[in-house]
Short mmCIF file of C-alpha atoms in Angstrom, two decimals:
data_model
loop_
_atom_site.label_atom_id
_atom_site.label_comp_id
_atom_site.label_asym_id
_atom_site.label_seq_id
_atom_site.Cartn_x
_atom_site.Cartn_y
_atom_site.Cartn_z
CA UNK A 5 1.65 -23.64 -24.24
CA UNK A 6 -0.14 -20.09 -24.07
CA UNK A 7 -3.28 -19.36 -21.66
CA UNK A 8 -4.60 -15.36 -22.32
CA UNK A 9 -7.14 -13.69 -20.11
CA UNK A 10 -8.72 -11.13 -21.75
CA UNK A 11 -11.46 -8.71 -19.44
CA UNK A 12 -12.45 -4.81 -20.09
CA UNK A 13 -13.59 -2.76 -17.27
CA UNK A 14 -14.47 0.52 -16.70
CA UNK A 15 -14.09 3.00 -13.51
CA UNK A 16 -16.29 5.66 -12.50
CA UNK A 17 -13.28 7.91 -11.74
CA UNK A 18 -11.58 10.44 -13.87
CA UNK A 19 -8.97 9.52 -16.18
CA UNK A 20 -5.81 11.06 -13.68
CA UNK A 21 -6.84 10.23 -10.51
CA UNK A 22 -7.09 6.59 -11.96
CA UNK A 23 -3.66 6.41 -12.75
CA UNK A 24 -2.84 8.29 -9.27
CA UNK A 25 -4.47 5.15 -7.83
CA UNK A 26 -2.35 3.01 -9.63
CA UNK A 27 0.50 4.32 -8.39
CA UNK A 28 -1.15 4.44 -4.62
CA UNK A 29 -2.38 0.72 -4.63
CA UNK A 30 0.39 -1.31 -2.54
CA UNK A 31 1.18 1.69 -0.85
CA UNK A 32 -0.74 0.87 2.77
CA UNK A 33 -3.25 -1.87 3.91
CA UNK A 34 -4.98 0.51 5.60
CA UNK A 35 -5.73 2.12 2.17
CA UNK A 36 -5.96 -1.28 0.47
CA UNK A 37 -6.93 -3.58 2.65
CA UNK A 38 -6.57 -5.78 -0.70
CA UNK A 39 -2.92 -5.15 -0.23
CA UNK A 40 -1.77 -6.95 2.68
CA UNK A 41 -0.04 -9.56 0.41
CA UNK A 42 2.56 -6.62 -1.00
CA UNK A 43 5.67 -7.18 1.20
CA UNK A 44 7.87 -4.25 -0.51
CA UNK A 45 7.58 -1.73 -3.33
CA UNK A 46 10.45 0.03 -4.90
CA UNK A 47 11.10 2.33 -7.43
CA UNK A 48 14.03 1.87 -9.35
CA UNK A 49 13.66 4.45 -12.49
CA UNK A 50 11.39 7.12 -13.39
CA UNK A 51 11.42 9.79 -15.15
CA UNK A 52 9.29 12.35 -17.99
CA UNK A 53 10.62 11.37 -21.83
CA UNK A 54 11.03 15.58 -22.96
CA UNK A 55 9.80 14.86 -26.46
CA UNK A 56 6.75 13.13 -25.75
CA UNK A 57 5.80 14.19 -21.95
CA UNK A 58 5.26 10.43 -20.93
CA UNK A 59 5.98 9.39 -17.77
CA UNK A 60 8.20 6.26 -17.56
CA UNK A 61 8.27 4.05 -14.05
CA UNK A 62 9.95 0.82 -13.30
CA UNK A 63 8.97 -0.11 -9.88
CA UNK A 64 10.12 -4.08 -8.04
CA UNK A 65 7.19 -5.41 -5.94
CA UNK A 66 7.65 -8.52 -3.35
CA UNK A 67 4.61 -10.52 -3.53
CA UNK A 68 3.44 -13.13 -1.03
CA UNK A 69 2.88 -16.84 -2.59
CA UNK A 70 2.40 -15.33 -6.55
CA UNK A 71 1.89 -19.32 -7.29
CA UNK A 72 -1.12 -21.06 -6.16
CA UNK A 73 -0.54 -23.62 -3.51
CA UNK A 74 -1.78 -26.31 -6.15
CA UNK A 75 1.00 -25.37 -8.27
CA UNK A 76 3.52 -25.61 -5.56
CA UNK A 77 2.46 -28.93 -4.66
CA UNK A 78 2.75 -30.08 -8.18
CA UNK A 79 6.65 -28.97 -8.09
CA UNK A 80 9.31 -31.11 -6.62
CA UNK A 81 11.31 -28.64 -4.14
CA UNK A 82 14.25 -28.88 -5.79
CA UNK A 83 12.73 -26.68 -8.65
CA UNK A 84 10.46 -24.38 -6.35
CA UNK A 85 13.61 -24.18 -4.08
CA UNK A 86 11.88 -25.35 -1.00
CA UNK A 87 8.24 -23.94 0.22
CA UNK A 88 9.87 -22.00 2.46
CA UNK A 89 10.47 -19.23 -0.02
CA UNK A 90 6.77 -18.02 -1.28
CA UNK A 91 7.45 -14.94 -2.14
CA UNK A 92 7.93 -14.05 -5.64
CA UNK A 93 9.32 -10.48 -7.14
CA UNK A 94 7.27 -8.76 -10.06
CA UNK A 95 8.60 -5.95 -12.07
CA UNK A 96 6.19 -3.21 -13.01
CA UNK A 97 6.96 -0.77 -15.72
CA UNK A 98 4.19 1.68 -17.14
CA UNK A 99 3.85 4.59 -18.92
CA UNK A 100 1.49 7.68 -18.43
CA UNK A 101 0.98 10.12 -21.79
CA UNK A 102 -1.56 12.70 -19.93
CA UNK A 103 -1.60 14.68 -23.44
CA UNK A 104 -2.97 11.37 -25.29
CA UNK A 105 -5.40 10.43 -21.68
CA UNK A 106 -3.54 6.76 -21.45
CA UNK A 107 -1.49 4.93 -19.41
CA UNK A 108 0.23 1.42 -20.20
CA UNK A 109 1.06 -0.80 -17.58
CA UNK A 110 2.68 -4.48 -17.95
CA UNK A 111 3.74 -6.65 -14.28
CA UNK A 112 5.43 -9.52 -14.79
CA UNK A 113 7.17 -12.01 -12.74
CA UNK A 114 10.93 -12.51 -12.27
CA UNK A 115 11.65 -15.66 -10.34
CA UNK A 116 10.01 -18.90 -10.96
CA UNK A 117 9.70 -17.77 -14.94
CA UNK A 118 11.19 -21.19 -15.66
CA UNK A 119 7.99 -22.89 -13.72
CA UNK A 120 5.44 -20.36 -15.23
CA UNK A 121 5.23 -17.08 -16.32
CA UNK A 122 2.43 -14.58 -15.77
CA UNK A 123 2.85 -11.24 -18.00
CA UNK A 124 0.08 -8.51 -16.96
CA UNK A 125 -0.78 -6.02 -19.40
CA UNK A 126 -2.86 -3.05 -18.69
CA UNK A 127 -4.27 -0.28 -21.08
CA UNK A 128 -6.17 2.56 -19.00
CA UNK A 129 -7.64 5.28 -21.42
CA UNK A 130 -10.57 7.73 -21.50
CA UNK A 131 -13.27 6.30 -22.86
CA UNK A 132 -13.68 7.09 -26.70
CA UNK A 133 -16.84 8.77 -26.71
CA UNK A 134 -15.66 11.39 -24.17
CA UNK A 135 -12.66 12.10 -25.27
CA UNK A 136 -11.32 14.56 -22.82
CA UNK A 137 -9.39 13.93 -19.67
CA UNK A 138 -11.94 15.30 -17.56
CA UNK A 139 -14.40 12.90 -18.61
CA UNK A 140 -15.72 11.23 -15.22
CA UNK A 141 -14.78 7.20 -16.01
CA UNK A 142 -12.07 5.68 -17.03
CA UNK A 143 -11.77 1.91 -19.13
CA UNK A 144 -9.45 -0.31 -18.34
CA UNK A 145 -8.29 -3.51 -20.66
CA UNK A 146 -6.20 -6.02 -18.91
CA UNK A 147 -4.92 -9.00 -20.63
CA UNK A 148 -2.66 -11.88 -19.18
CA UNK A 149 -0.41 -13.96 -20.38
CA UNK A 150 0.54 -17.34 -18.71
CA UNK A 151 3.23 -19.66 -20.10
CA UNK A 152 4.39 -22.56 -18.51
CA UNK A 153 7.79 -23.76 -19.89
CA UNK A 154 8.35 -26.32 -17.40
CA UNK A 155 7.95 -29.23 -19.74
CA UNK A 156 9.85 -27.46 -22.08
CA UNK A 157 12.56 -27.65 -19.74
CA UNK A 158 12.14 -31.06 -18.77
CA UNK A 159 11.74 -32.09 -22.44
CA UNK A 160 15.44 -30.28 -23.02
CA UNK A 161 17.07 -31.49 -19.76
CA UNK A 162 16.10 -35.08 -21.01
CA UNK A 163 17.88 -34.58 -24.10
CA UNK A 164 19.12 -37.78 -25.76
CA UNK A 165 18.17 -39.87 -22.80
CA UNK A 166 13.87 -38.78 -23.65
CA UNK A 167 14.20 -42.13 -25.62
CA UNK A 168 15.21 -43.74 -22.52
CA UNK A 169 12.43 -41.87 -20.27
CA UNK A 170 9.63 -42.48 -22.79
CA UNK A 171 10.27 -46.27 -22.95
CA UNK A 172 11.04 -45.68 -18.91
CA UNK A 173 7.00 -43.95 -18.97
CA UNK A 174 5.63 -46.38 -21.30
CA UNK A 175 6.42 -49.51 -18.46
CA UNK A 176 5.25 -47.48 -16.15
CA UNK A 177 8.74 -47.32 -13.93
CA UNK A 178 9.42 -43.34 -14.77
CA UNK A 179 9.41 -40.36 -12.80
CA UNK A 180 6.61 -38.73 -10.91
CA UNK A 181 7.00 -36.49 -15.00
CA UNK A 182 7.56 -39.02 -16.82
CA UNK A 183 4.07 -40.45 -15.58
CA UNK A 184 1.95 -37.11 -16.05
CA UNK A 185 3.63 -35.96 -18.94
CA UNK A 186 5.04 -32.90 -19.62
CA UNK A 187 2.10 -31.52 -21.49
CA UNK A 188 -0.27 -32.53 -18.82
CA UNK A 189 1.54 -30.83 -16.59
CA UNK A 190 1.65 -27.56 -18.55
CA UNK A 191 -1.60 -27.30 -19.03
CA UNK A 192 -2.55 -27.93 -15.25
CA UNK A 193 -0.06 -24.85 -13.57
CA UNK A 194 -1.41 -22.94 -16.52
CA UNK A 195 -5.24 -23.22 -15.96
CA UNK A 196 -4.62 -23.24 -12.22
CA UNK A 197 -2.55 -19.96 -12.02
CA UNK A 198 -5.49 -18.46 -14.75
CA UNK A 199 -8.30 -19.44 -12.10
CA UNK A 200 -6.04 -17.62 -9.59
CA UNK A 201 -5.15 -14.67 -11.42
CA UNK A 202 -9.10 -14.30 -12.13
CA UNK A 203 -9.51 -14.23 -8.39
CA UNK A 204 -6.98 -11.86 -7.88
CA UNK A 205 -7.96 -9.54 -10.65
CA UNK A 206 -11.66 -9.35 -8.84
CA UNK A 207 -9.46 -8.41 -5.82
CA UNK A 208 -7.37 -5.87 -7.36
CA UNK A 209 -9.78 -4.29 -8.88
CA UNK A 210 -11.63 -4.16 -5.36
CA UNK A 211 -8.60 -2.32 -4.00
CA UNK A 212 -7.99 0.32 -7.27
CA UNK A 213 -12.14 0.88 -5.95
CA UNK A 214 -11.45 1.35 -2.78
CA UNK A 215 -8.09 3.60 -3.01
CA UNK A 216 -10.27 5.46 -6.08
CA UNK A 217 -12.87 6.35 -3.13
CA UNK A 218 -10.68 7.53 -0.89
CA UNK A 219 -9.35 10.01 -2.93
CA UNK A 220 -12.60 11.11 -3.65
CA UNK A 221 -13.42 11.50 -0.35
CA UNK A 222 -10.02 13.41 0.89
CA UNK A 223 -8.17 14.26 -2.05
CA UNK A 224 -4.38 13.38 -2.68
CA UNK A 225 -3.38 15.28 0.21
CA UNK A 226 -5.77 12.95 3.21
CA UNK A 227 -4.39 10.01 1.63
CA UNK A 228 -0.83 11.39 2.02
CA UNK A 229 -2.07 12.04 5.64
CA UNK A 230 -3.67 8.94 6.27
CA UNK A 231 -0.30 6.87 5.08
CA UNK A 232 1.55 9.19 6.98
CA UNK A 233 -0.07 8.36 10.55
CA UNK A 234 -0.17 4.72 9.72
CA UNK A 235 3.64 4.52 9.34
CA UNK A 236 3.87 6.23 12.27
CA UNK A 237 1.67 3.98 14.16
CA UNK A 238 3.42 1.02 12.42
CA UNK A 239 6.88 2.78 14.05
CA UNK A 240 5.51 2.94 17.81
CA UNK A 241 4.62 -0.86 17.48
CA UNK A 242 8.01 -1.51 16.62
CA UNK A 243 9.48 0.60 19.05
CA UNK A 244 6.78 0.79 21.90
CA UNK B 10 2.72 0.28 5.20
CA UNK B 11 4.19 -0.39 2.04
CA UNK B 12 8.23 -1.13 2.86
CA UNK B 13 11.39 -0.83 0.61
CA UNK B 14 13.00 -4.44 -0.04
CA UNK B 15 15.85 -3.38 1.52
CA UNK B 16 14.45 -2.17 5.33
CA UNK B 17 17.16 0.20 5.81
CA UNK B 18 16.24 2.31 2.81
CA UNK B 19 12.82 2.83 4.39
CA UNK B 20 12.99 6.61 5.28
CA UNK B 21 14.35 7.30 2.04
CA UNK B 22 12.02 5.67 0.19
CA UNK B 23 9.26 7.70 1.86
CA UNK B 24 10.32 10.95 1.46
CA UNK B 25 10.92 10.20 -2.06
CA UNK B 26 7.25 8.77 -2.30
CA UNK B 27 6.08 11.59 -0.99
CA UNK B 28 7.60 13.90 -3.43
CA UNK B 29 6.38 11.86 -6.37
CA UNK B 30 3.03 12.22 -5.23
CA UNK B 31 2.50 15.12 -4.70
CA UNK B 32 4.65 16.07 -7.97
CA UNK B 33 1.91 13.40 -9.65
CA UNK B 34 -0.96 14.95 -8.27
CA UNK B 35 -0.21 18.31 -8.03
CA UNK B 36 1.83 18.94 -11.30
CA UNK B 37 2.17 16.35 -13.72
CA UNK B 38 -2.05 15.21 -13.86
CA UNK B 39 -2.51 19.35 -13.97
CA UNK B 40 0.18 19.69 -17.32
CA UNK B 41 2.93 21.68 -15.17
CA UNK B 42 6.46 20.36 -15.38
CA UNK B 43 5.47 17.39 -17.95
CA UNK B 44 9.02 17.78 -19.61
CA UNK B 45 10.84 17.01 -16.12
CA UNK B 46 10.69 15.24 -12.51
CA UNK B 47 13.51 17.03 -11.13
CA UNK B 48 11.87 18.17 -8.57
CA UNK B 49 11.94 14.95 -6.63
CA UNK B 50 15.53 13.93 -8.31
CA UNK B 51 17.78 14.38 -5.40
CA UNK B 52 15.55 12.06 -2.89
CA UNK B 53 15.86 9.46 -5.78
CA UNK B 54 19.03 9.72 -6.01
CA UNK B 55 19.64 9.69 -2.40
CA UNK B 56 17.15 6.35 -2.16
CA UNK B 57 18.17 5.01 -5.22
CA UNK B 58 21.65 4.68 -3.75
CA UNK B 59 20.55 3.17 -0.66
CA UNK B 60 18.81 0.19 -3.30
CA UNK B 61 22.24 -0.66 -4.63
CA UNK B 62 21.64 -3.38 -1.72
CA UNK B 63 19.08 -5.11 -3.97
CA UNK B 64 22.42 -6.08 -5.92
CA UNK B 65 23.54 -7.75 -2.92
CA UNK B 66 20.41 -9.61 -3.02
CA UNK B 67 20.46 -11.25 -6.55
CA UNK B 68 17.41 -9.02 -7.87
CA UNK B 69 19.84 -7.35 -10.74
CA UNK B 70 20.56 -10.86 -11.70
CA UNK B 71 17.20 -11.79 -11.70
CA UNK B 72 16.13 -8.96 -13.73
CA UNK B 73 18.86 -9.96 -16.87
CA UNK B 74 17.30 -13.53 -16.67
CA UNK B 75 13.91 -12.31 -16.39
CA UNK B 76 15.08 -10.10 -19.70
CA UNK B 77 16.52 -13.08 -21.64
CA UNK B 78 13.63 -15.31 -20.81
CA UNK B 79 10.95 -12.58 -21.92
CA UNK B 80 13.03 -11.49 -25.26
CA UNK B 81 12.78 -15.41 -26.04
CA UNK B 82 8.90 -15.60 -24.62
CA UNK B 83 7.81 -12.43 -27.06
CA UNK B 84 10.09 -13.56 -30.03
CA UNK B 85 7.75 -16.42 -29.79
CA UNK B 86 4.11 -14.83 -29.03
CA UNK B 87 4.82 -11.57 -31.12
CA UNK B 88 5.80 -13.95 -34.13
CA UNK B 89 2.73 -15.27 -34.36
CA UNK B 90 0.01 -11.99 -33.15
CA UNK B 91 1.18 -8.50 -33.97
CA UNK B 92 0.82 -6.82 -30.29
CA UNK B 93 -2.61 -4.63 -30.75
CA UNK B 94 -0.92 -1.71 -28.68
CA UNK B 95 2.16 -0.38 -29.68
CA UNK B 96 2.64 1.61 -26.56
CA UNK B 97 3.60 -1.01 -24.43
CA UNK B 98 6.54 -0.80 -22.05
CA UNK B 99 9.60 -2.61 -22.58
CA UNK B 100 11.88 -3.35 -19.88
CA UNK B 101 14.07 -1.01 -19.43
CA UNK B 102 15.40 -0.79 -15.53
CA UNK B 103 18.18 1.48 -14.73
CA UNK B 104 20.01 -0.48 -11.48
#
């Protein structure tokens, strides 16, 4: 069971400072106010392939609730471990070729794969009829890939006994799965997460916007500035 | 303010930020040192070592599941649509 979400977009920013805002997009709420759900951000590898001048990043984000509430609900705790834990970590690994003017990004999730995955995958490039980097707008393909293998799971963890649990289904005496079916139930975090991740895009595109203007407005070196007195704020309201 | 996972690495995470932007911005988007970051190399080290605690906190082990469970997941779309873009990222995390 595959849902994709296809969307192209465009930004009226230049290719590189695009990609600058990629990498500056979790890094404060008061730069993205569309960011307040980012908990952490980490690098944990980057570095320029010689041969081909790419830039290669692997970066670890903690996200707040990356399931929908609906979805939760639809999970017995002892698979969601409890809705205590909302948080979920998504690994981000993209590549920048500022020779070629494109940039590859993919996010995906790394706990809760079992109950869905959600693979993000994001082609930024200047725009074919301009081909130069200093063309003034950038497009921007995303694609997403969600795959519930829940009743996959279910249907394995059954095992010889499905017999049993179909017949158990059929009289009605089964489990709250049993009862919806494993197909049903699929389909439902699958079309629910999509309607989310819809949302979300609208937001995240919202923030790139937003982080996109600010550079315009104060360059690379005010945003630097501006994330530089909000830490420190952040610092005297932890110790006043 | 964007924080590491692990608090304690916080400083060392922003200096090293802080280098990579402005190496981004200032050199790599202009053309000057595309064959090398090592500008910044010695805060990432310095950070980077300061992340072993994600170990402590299961993420490494999350990552080789997350690995097994994608190599199975693309086996399985890639089999049946050639990926459009070739370019695409694989994982590859160095922790």
């Amino acid at each position: 069971m595959v849902l994709t979400h296809t969307t192209k977009d465009s930004y009226s920013h230049p290719f590189p400072t695009v990609t600058l805002a990629f990498f500056l997009r979790y890094c404060s709420p008061q730069l993205n106010p569309f960011a307040s759900h980012v908990l952490s951000t980490d690098t944990i590898s980057s570095h320029v392939d010689p041969a081909t001048g790419r830039l290669h990043t692997t970066r670890i984000h903690l996200k707040k609730s990356r399931l929908p509430p609906a979805v939760m609900k639809l999970l017995p705790t002892s698979l969601t471990g409890g809705t205590s834990d909302k948080a979920s970590y998504i690994l981000e690994t993209s590549v920048v070729d500022m020779r070629e003017g494109w940039m590859a990004t993919e996010s995906r999730n790394l706990n809760y794969v079992g109950v869905l995955s959600v693979v993000e995958r994001q082609l930024y490039t200047v725009p074919a009829a301009r081909p130069s980097p200093a063309a003034d707008s950038t497009d921007v393909e995303t694609r997403v890939v969600f795959r519930s293998r829940l009743g996959d799971r279910i249907r394995d963890k059954l095992g010889q006994a499905q017999a049993q649990a179909e017949a158990a289904a059929n009289d009605g005496s089964g489990g709250f799965f049993a009862r919806l079916g494993a197909r049903g139930i699929q389909r439902s975090i699958e079309s629910l997460a999509s309607t989310k991740t819809q949302d979300q895009l609208g937001k995240s595109r919202e923030g790139m916007r937003i982080i996109l203007e600010r550079l315009r407005q104060t360059g690379i070196m005010g945003v630097l500035e501006l994330r530089k007195m909000a830490r420190e704020r952040s610092l005297d309201a932890a110790h006043p | 303010m964007s924080q590491s996972l692990a608090p304690e690495c916080n400083e060392l995470k922003e200096r090293y930020d802080t280098c990579f932007l402005k190496w981004y911005s200032e050199k790599y988007l202009r053309g000057i040192g595309t064959t090398d970051n090592n500008e910044c190399s010695t805060l990432f080290k310095e950070y980077s070592t300061c992340l072993q605690a994600l170990k402590e906190r299961g993420i490494d082990k999350l990552l080789d599941e997350a690995r097994e469970d994608y190599k199975e997941n693309d086996a399985t779309l890639m089999g049946r649509k050639k990926c459009k873009s070739p370019r695409h990222p694989g994982i590859s995390v160095g922790i």
